[in-house]
Short mmCIF file of C-alpha atoms in Angstrom, two decimals:
data_model
loop_
_atom_site.label_atom_id
_atom_site.label_comp_id
_atom_site.label_asym_id
_atom_site.label_seq_id
_atom_site.Cartn_x
_atom_site.Cartn_y
_atom_site.Cartn_z
CA MET A 1 -1.53 -6.03 -32.52
CA THR A 2 1.41 -4.75 -30.51
CA HIS A 3 2.18 -6.31 -27.15
CA ALA A 4 0.09 -4.67 -24.40
CA LEU A 5 1.90 -2.52 -21.87
CA ARG A 6 2.29 -3.70 -18.28
CA THR A 7 2.80 -0.88 -15.79
CA PHE A 8 2.45 -0.32 -12.07
CA SER A 9 1.10 2.90 -10.55
CA PHE A 10 3.78 3.98 -8.08
CA GLY A 11 3.01 6.43 -5.28
CA GLY A 12 6.13 6.12 -3.18
CA GLY A 13 4.33 4.69 -0.15
CA TRP A 14 4.46 1.30 1.54
CA GLN A 15 2.37 -0.75 -0.88
CA SER A 16 3.85 0.45 -4.15
CA THR A 17 7.40 0.28 -2.78
CA ALA A 18 6.71 -3.29 -1.67
CA ALA A 19 5.52 -3.98 -5.22
CA LEU A 20 8.78 -2.50 -6.55
CA ALA A 21 10.71 -4.83 -4.24
CA LEU A 22 8.69 -7.85 -5.36
CA ALA A 23 9.26 -6.94 -9.01
CA ALA A 24 13.00 -6.77 -8.38
CA THR A 25 12.97 -10.31 -6.97
CA GLY A 26 10.82 -11.62 -9.82
CA GLU A 27 7.72 -12.21 -7.70
CA LEU A 28 5.70 -9.62 -9.63
CA ASP A 29 5.68 -9.43 -13.42
CA PHE A 30 6.10 -5.67 -13.76
CA THR A 31 9.15 -3.81 -15.04
CA THR A 32 7.66 -0.34 -15.62
CA PHE A 33 6.54 1.81 -12.69
CA LEU A 34 4.80 5.17 -13.19
CA PHE A 35 5.06 7.87 -10.52
CA ALA A 36 2.52 10.61 -11.24
CA ASN A 37 4.03 13.55 -9.35
CA VAL A 38 1.30 16.05 -8.45
CA GLY A 39 4.01 18.68 -8.11
CA ASN A 40 7.33 19.28 -6.39
CA ASP A 41 5.45 21.92 -4.40
CA SER A 42 2.59 19.52 -3.61
CA GLU A 43 3.91 16.03 -2.87
CA ASP A 44 5.26 15.54 0.62
CA PRO A 45 8.96 16.53 0.43
CA ALA A 46 9.89 13.32 2.26
CA THR A 47 8.25 11.25 -0.48
CA LEU A 48 10.08 13.12 -3.23
CA ASP A 49 13.35 12.61 -1.37
CA TYR A 50 12.66 8.88 -1.01
CA VAL A 51 11.82 8.42 -4.68
CA ARG A 52 14.95 10.32 -5.74
CA ASP A 53 17.39 8.83 -3.24
CA TYR A 54 16.13 5.25 -2.89
CA ALA A 55 13.34 4.08 -5.19
CA ALA A 56 14.71 5.37 -8.50
CA PRO A 57 18.29 4.12 -7.94
CA PHE A 58 16.96 0.75 -6.70
CA ALA A 59 14.79 0.37 -9.81
CA ALA A 60 17.71 1.17 -12.12
CA GLU A 61 19.98 -1.30 -10.32
CA HIS A 62 17.44 -4.09 -10.82
CA GLY A 63 16.55 -3.52 -14.46
CA LEU A 64 13.26 -1.78 -13.69
CA THR A 65 12.07 1.55 -15.07
CA LEU A 66 10.58 4.20 -12.80
CA HIS A 67 9.15 7.09 -14.79
CA GLN A 68 8.20 10.35 -13.08
CA LEU A 69 5.22 11.91 -14.82
CA ASP A 70 3.99 15.50 -14.54
CA ARG A 71 0.69 17.08 -15.51
CA THR A 72 1.35 19.24 -18.55
CA LYS A 73 -1.01 21.79 -20.01
CA ARG A 74 -1.62 22.38 -23.72
CA ASP A 75 1.04 25.09 -23.81
CA GLY A 76 3.59 22.59 -22.53
CA THR A 77 3.93 24.05 -19.05
CA THR A 78 3.66 21.92 -15.93
CA GLU A 79 0.65 22.36 -13.66
CA THR A 80 0.85 21.38 -10.00
CA LEU A 81 -1.95 20.77 -7.54
CA TYR A 82 -0.70 23.45 -5.12
CA GLY A 83 -0.36 25.82 -8.06
CA ARG A 84 -3.97 25.24 -9.06
CA LEU A 85 -5.14 25.85 -5.51
CA THR A 86 -3.19 29.07 -5.07
CA ARG A 87 -3.43 30.57 -8.56
CA GLU A 88 -4.63 34.16 -8.39
CA GLY A 89 -8.36 34.36 -8.91
CA SER A 90 -8.80 30.60 -8.75
CA ARG A 91 -12.06 29.24 -7.36
CA SER A 92 -10.96 25.66 -7.81
CA LEU A 93 -11.17 23.29 -4.83
CA PRO A 94 -9.88 20.02 -6.28
CA ILE A 95 -8.87 18.56 -2.90
CA PRO A 96 -11.38 16.98 -0.47
CA VAL A 97 -11.50 19.93 1.95
CA ARG A 98 -13.76 19.32 4.92
CA MET A 99 -17.00 21.23 5.00
CA SER A 100 -18.40 22.83 8.16
CA ASN A 101 -20.11 19.52 9.08
CA GLY A 102 -16.84 17.59 8.73
CA ALA A 103 -17.78 15.82 5.51
CA PRO A 104 -15.22 15.84 2.67
CA GLY A 105 -16.07 17.96 -0.35
CA THR A 106 -15.92 16.80 -3.94
CA ARG A 107 -12.40 16.17 -5.14
CA SER A 108 -10.80 15.93 -8.55
CA CYS A 109 -7.13 15.83 -7.52
CA THR A 110 -6.68 12.08 -7.94
CA ALA A 111 -8.40 12.04 -11.33
CA ASP A 112 -6.66 15.14 -12.72
CA PHE A 113 -3.17 14.73 -11.32
CA LYS A 114 -2.81 10.95 -11.05
CA ILE A 115 -5.23 8.93 -13.19
CA LYS A 116 -5.37 11.22 -16.24
CA VAL A 117 -1.61 11.76 -16.17
CA VAL A 118 -0.95 8.01 -16.19
CA GLY A 119 -3.66 7.52 -18.82
CA LYS A 120 -2.04 10.11 -21.10
CA TRP A 121 1.34 8.39 -20.83
CA LEU A 122 -0.25 5.05 -21.66
CA ARG A 123 -1.92 6.47 -24.77
CA GLN A 124 1.36 8.02 -25.87
CA HIS A 125 2.99 4.61 -25.57
CA GLY A 126 0.42 2.70 -27.59
CA ALA A 127 -2.36 1.73 -25.20
CA THR A 128 -5.83 1.86 -26.74
CA ARG A 129 -9.35 0.73 -25.93
CA ASP A 130 -8.79 -2.34 -28.12
CA ASN A 131 -5.31 -3.01 -26.76
CA PRO A 132 -5.41 -1.70 -23.17
CA ALA A 133 -2.44 -1.49 -20.85
CA THR A 134 -2.38 -3.54 -17.67
CA VAL A 135 -2.04 -1.17 -14.71
CA GLY A 136 -1.17 -2.60 -11.31
CA ILE A 137 -2.53 -0.78 -8.25
CA GLY A 138 -0.98 -1.24 -4.80
CA ILE A 139 -4.07 -1.99 -2.75
CA SER A 140 -3.44 -4.58 -0.05
CA VAL A 141 -5.75 -7.22 1.44
CA ASP A 142 -6.80 -5.05 4.38
CA GLU A 143 -8.01 -2.44 1.87
CA ILE A 144 -9.85 -4.82 -0.42
CA HIS A 145 -12.99 -2.69 -0.11
CA ARG A 146 -11.18 -0.01 -2.14
CA ALA A 147 -10.50 -2.31 -5.06
CA ASN A 148 -12.62 -1.80 -8.16
CA ASN A 149 -13.61 1.70 -7.03
CA ARG A 150 -10.83 3.36 -9.00
CA ARG A 151 -11.88 5.27 -12.07
CA CYS A 152 -10.68 3.28 -15.07
CA GLU A 153 -9.59 4.94 -18.30
CA PRO A 154 -10.67 3.21 -21.55
CA GLN A 155 -7.09 2.22 -22.35
CA GLU A 156 -6.50 0.54 -18.97
CA ASN A 157 -7.07 -2.87 -17.46
CA ILE A 158 -6.71 -2.50 -13.68
CA VAL A 159 -5.25 -5.36 -11.62
CA TYR A 160 -4.40 -5.70 -7.92
CA PRO A 161 -1.36 -7.98 -7.63
CA LEU A 162 -0.91 -7.49 -3.87
CA LEU A 163 -4.38 -8.94 -3.36
CA ASP A 164 -3.45 -11.95 -5.49
CA LEU A 165 -0.43 -12.55 -3.24
CA GLY A 166 -2.42 -12.09 -0.03
CA ILE A 167 -0.23 -9.19 1.09
CA ARG A 168 -1.42 -6.92 3.89
CA ARG A 169 -0.18 -3.41 4.56
CA ALA A 170 1.58 -4.67 7.69
CA ASP A 171 3.62 -7.06 5.50
CA CYS A 172 5.07 -4.24 3.40
CA PRO A 173 7.87 -3.02 5.70
CA ARG A 174 9.27 -6.56 5.94
CA ILE A 175 9.18 -6.95 2.15
CA ILE A 176 10.83 -3.57 1.62
CA ARG A 177 13.61 -4.21 4.15
CA SER A 178 14.24 -7.67 2.70
CA VAL A 179 15.72 -6.08 -0.45
CA GLY A 180 17.81 -3.58 1.49
CA LEU A 181 15.55 -0.55 1.15
CA PRO A 182 14.51 1.67 4.07
CA VAL A 183 10.79 1.87 4.72
CA PRO A 184 9.38 5.01 3.05
CA PRO A 185 7.28 7.62 4.82
CA LYS A 186 3.56 7.72 4.16
CA SER A 187 2.91 9.22 0.74
CA SER A 188 0.44 12.03 0.24
CA CYS A 189 0.26 15.70 -0.54
CA TRP A 190 1.49 17.60 2.52
CA PHE A 191 -1.83 19.51 2.68
CA CYS A 192 -4.15 16.54 2.12
CA PRO A 193 -7.38 16.74 4.16
CA PHE A 194 -7.31 12.95 4.51
CA HIS A 195 -4.27 13.16 6.81
CA ARG A 196 -4.64 11.39 10.13
CA MET A 197 -4.61 13.75 13.09
CA SER A 198 -1.39 12.11 14.22
CA ALA A 199 0.20 13.18 10.91
CA TRP A 200 -0.74 16.83 11.52
CA ILE A 201 0.64 16.64 15.08
CA ASP A 202 3.89 15.14 13.81
CA MET A 203 4.13 17.80 11.10
CA ARG A 204 3.69 20.66 13.54
CA ARG A 205 6.29 19.19 15.90
CA GLU A 206 8.86 17.97 13.37
CA ARG A 207 8.29 20.17 10.31
CA PRO A 208 6.80 23.44 11.60
CA GLU A 209 7.55 25.39 8.41
CA LEU A 210 5.48 22.92 6.37
CA PHE A 211 2.69 23.01 8.97
CA ASP A 212 2.63 26.82 8.80
CA LYS A 213 2.40 26.57 5.02
CA ALA A 214 -0.63 24.28 5.36
CA CYS A 215 -2.27 26.78 7.73
CA ALA A 216 -1.57 29.59 5.25
CA LEU A 217 -3.19 27.55 2.46
CA GLU A 218 -6.29 26.98 4.59
CA ASP A 219 -6.40 30.73 5.33
CA LEU A 220 -6.13 31.58 1.63
CA LEU A 221 -8.96 29.22 0.68
CA ASN A 222 -11.22 30.78 3.32
CA GLU A 223 -10.36 34.34 2.33
CA ARG A 224 -11.66 33.45 -1.11
CA ARG A 225 -14.71 31.76 0.40
CA ASP A 226 -15.44 34.98 2.31
CA LEU A 227 -15.39 36.99 -0.92
CA LEU A 228 -17.85 34.52 -2.46
CA GLY A 229 -20.10 34.52 0.61
CA LYS A 230 -19.53 30.83 1.23
CA ASP A 231 -18.95 28.84 4.42
CA HIS A 232 -15.40 28.12 5.51
CA VAL A 233 -13.67 24.87 4.67
CA TYR A 234 -10.95 23.10 6.64
CA LEU A 235 -8.06 20.65 6.28
CA THR A 236 -9.38 18.47 9.13
CA ARG A 237 -12.86 17.16 9.94
CA HIS A 238 -13.08 19.08 13.20
CA GLY A 239 -14.68 22.28 11.88
CA ALA A 240 -11.98 24.70 13.02
CA PRO A 241 -8.75 26.17 11.66
CA LEU A 242 -5.80 23.80 11.57
CA ARG A 243 -3.68 25.89 13.92
CA LYS A 244 -6.44 25.69 16.56
CA VAL A 245 -7.16 22.01 16.08
CA VAL A 246 -3.45 21.20 16.39
CA PRO A 247 -2.10 23.73 18.93
CA GLU A 248 1.61 24.08 19.44
CA GLY A 249 3.08 21.51 21.81
CA MET A 250 0.31 18.92 21.33
CA ASP A 251 1.65 15.40 21.55
CA THR A 252 -1.52 13.42 22.28
CA LEU A 253 -4.75 13.10 20.34
CA PRO A 254 -7.80 14.93 21.71
CA PHE A 255 -9.95 13.16 19.10
CA PRO A 256 -10.10 9.63 17.73
CA ASP A 257 -7.54 9.41 14.94
CA ASP A 258 -8.86 9.40 11.39
CA ASP A 259 -8.81 6.03 9.67
CA ALA A 260 -8.02 7.31 6.20
CA SER A 261 -4.86 8.34 4.45
CA CYS A 262 -3.70 8.80 0.91
CA ASP A 263 -1.09 6.13 1.37
CA GLY A 264 -3.82 3.76 2.50
CA GLY A 265 -5.40 3.77 -0.92
CA TRP A 266 -7.29 7.02 -1.26
CA CYS A 267 -5.20 7.99 -4.27
CA TYR A 268 -4.80 4.38 -5.40
CA THR A 269 -1.01 4.63 -5.55
#
């Protein structure tokens, strides 16, 4: 039997970047990090910039490998999450859009664009049901309730090394800075319905073009819902269009801030 693969699922956020730092100092036994990119048009541009400018060079300098993986279709072309959402005639809603009552809808984005993409790479590199790869997930102690909820592919053995080390999310910036890296921004798709309200406010104030693009996506989804005779869906839990929920010039929260974010473990990266 060949030696089992050891990889770490890298999302570009605080926890996985802290894991990269700990691997560089020998405190974590991982040398291969897998970044499943849901699309250059889908990942937050700040995350893509951080991975390119800081994480990838840092990994190379310390003898670590950081692979960027894309979702490829049978014809060899790359599929992105934003592309699936906006494809002409598409009825697909793979992201957890909020229904009229504020509840998140069913989502398949994490499975299709993260878990399956990593699983495919593992199979291609020798992982099997009988000889599974070890896959580290960057869930910290304060998110222990999210451990063991991740879908597990047959060729994977999931481990949570940050839990073993007793690391909390609040510890991650210190760990990251200790190796000379800047602290990364929160990682998520820029249109993720699990954004905190503060993230939407910051986006409208600091990156208005990206905020307008999110509003246009929400409009497109609801134009299609109108044609199908279905209720509208939203990118926040407040049952109204994004541009109304986050009016221009808002700098305080009119609602309690959401307690969920992709970087906090929703996508297990």
